PDB file of C-alpha atoms in Angstrom:
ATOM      1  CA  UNK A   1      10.999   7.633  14.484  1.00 55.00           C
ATOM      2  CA  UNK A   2      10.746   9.974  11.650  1.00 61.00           C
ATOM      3  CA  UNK A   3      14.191  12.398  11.267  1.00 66.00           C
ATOM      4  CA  UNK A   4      13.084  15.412   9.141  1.00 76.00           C
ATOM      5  CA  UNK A   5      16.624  17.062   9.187  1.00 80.00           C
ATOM      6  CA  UNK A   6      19.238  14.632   6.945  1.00 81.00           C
ATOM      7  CA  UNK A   7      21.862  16.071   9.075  1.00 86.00           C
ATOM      8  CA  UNK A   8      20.606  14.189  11.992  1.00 85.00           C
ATOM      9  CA  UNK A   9      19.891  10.797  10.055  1.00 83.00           C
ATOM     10  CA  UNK A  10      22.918   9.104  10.723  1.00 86.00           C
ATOM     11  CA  UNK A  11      23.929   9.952  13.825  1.00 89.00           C
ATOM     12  CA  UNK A  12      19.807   9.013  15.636  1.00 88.00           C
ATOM     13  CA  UNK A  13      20.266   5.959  13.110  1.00 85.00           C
ATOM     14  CA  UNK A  14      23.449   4.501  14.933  1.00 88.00           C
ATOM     15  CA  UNK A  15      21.565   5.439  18.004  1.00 91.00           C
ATOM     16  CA  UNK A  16      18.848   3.416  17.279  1.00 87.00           C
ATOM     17  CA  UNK A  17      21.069   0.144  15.716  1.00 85.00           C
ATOM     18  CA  UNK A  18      23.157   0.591  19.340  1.00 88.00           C
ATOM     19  CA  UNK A  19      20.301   0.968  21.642  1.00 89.00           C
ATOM     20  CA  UNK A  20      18.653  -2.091  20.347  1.00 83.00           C
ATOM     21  CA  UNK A  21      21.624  -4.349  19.835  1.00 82.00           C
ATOM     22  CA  UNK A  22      20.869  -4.646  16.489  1.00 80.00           C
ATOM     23  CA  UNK A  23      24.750  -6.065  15.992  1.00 77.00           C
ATOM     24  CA  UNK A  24      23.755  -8.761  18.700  1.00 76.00           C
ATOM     25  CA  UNK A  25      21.223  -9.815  15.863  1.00 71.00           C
ATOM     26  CA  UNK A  26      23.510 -10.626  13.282  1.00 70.00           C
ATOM     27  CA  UNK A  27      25.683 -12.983  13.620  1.00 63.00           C
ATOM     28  CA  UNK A  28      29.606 -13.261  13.250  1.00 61.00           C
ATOM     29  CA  UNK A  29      29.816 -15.863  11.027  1.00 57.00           C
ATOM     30  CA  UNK A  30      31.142 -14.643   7.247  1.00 49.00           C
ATOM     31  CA  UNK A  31      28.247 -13.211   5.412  1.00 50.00           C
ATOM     32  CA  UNK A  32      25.797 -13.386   8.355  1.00 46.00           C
ATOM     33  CA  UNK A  33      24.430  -9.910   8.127  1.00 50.00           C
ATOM     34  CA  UNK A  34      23.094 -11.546   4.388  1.00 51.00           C
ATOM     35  CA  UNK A  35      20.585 -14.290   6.282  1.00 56.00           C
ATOM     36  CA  UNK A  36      19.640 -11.736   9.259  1.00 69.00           C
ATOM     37  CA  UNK A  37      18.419  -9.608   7.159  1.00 76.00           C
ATOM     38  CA  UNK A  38      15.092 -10.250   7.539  1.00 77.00           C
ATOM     39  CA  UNK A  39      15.243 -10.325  11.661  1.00 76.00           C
ATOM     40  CA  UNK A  40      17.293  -6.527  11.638  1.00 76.00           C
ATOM     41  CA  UNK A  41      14.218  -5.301   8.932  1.00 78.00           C
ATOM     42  CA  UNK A  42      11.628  -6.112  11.379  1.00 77.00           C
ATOM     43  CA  UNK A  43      13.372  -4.669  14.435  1.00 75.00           C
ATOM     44  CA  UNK A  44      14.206  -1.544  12.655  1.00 75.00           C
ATOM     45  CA  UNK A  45      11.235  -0.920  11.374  1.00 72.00           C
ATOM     46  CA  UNK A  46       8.482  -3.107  11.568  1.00 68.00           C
ATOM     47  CA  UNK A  47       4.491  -1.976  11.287  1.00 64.00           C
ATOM     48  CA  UNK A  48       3.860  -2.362  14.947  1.00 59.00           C
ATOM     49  CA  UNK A  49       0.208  -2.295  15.094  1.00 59.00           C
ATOM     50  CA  UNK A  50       0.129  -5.744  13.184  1.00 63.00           C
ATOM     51  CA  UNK A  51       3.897  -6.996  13.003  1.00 64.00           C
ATOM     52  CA  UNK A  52       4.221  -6.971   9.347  1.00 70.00           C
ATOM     53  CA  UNK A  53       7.787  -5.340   8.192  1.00 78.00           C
ATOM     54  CA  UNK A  54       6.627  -2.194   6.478  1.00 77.00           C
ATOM     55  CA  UNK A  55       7.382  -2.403   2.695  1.00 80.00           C
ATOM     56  CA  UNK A  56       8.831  -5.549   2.553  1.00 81.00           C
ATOM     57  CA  UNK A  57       8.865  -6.145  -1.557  1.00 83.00           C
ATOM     58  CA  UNK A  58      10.582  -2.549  -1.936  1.00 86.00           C
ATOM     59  CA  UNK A  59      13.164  -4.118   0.988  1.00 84.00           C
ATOM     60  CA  UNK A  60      13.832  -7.128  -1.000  1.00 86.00           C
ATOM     61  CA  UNK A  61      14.345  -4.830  -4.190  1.00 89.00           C
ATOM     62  CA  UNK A  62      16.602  -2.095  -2.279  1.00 89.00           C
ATOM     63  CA  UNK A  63      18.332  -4.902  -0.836  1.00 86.00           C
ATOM     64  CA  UNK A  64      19.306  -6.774  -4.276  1.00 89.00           C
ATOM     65  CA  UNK A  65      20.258  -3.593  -5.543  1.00 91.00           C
ATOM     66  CA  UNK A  66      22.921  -2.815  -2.840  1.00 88.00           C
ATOM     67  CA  UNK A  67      23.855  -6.050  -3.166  1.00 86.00           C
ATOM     68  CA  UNK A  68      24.051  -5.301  -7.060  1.00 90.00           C
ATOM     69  CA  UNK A  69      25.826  -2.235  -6.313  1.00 93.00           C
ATOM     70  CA  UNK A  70      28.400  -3.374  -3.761  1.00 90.00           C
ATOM     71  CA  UNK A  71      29.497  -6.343  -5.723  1.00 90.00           C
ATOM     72  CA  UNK A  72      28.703  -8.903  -3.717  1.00 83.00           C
ATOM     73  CA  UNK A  73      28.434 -12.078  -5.536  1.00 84.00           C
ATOM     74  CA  UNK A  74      25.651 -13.833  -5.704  1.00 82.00           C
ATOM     75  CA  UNK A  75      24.529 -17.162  -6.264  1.00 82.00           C
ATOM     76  CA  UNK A  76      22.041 -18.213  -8.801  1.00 86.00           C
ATOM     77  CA  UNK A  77      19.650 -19.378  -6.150  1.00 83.00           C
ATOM     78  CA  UNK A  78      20.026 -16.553  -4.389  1.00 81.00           C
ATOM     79  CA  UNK A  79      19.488 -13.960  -7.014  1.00 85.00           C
ATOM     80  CA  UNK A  80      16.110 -16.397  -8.074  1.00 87.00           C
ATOM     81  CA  UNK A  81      14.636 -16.348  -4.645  1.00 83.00           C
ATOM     82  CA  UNK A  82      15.185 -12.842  -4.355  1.00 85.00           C
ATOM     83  CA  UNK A  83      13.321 -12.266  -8.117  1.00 89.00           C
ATOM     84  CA  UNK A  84      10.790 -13.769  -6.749  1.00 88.00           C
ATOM     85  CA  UNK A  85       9.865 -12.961  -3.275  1.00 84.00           C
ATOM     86  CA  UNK A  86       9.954  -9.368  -4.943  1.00 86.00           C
ATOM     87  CA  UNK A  87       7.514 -10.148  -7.168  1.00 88.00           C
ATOM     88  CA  UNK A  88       4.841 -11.783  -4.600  1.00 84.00           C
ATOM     89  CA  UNK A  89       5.733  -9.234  -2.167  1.00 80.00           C
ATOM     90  CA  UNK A  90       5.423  -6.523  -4.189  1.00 78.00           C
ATOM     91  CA  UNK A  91       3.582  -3.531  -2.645  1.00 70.00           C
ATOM     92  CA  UNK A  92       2.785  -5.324   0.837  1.00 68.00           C
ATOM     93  CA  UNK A  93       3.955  -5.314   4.103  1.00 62.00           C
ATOM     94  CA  UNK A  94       4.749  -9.053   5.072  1.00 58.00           C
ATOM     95  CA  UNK A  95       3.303 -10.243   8.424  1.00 56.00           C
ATOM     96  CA  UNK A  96       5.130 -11.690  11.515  1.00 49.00           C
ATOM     97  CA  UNK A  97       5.547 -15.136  10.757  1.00 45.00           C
ATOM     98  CA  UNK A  98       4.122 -15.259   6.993  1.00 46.00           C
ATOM     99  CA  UNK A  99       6.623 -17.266   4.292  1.00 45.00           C
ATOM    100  CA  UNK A 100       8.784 -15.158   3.199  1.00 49.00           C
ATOM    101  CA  UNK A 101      12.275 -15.329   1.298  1.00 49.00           C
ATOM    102  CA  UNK A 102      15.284 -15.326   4.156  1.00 50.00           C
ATOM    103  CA  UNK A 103      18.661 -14.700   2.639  1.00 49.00           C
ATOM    104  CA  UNK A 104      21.520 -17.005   2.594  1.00 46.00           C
TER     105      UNK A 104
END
């Protein structure tokens, strides 16, 4: 679903994460929302004519930035694995079930 008025974005956007439980996808454990990101991508907004998560590589990137951003530390594994699923993901969609970088 498409908003074309920003002052609507938010409020149809918690709309959207409460009709389809997205909270009941990440899990309570510290940091969880970090390792479910993948599963709340594809629920939010996943191509559904094939499955594949609709920009994946610029998810990975927008994702390491608010990461970046917000201060959240980062280990050096993590902040490897995330240079490089950006990189081979990079202007594709990624399809249900392909490898892909999951968070920890």
């Amino acid at each position: 679903m498409a908003v074309s008025r920003p002052d609507y974005a938010f409020p149809i956007s918690g709309w959207f994460w409460s009709v389809n439980d997205c909270n009941g996808k990440i899990g309570d454990a510290p940091r969880a929302d970090l390792k479910d990101f993948r599963e709340v991508s594809s629920r939010v907004n996943s191509g559904k004519w094939n499955g594949a998560i609709n920009g994946w590589g610029d998810r990975l990137a927008r994702y390491k930035e608010a990461l970046t951003a917000l201060n959240v530390e980062m280990s050096d594994e993590l902040r490897q694995n995330l240079d490089l699923a950006i990189k081979q993901n990079a202007g594709r969609n990624l399809k249900a079930g392909a490898a892909a970088f999951t968070p920890r």
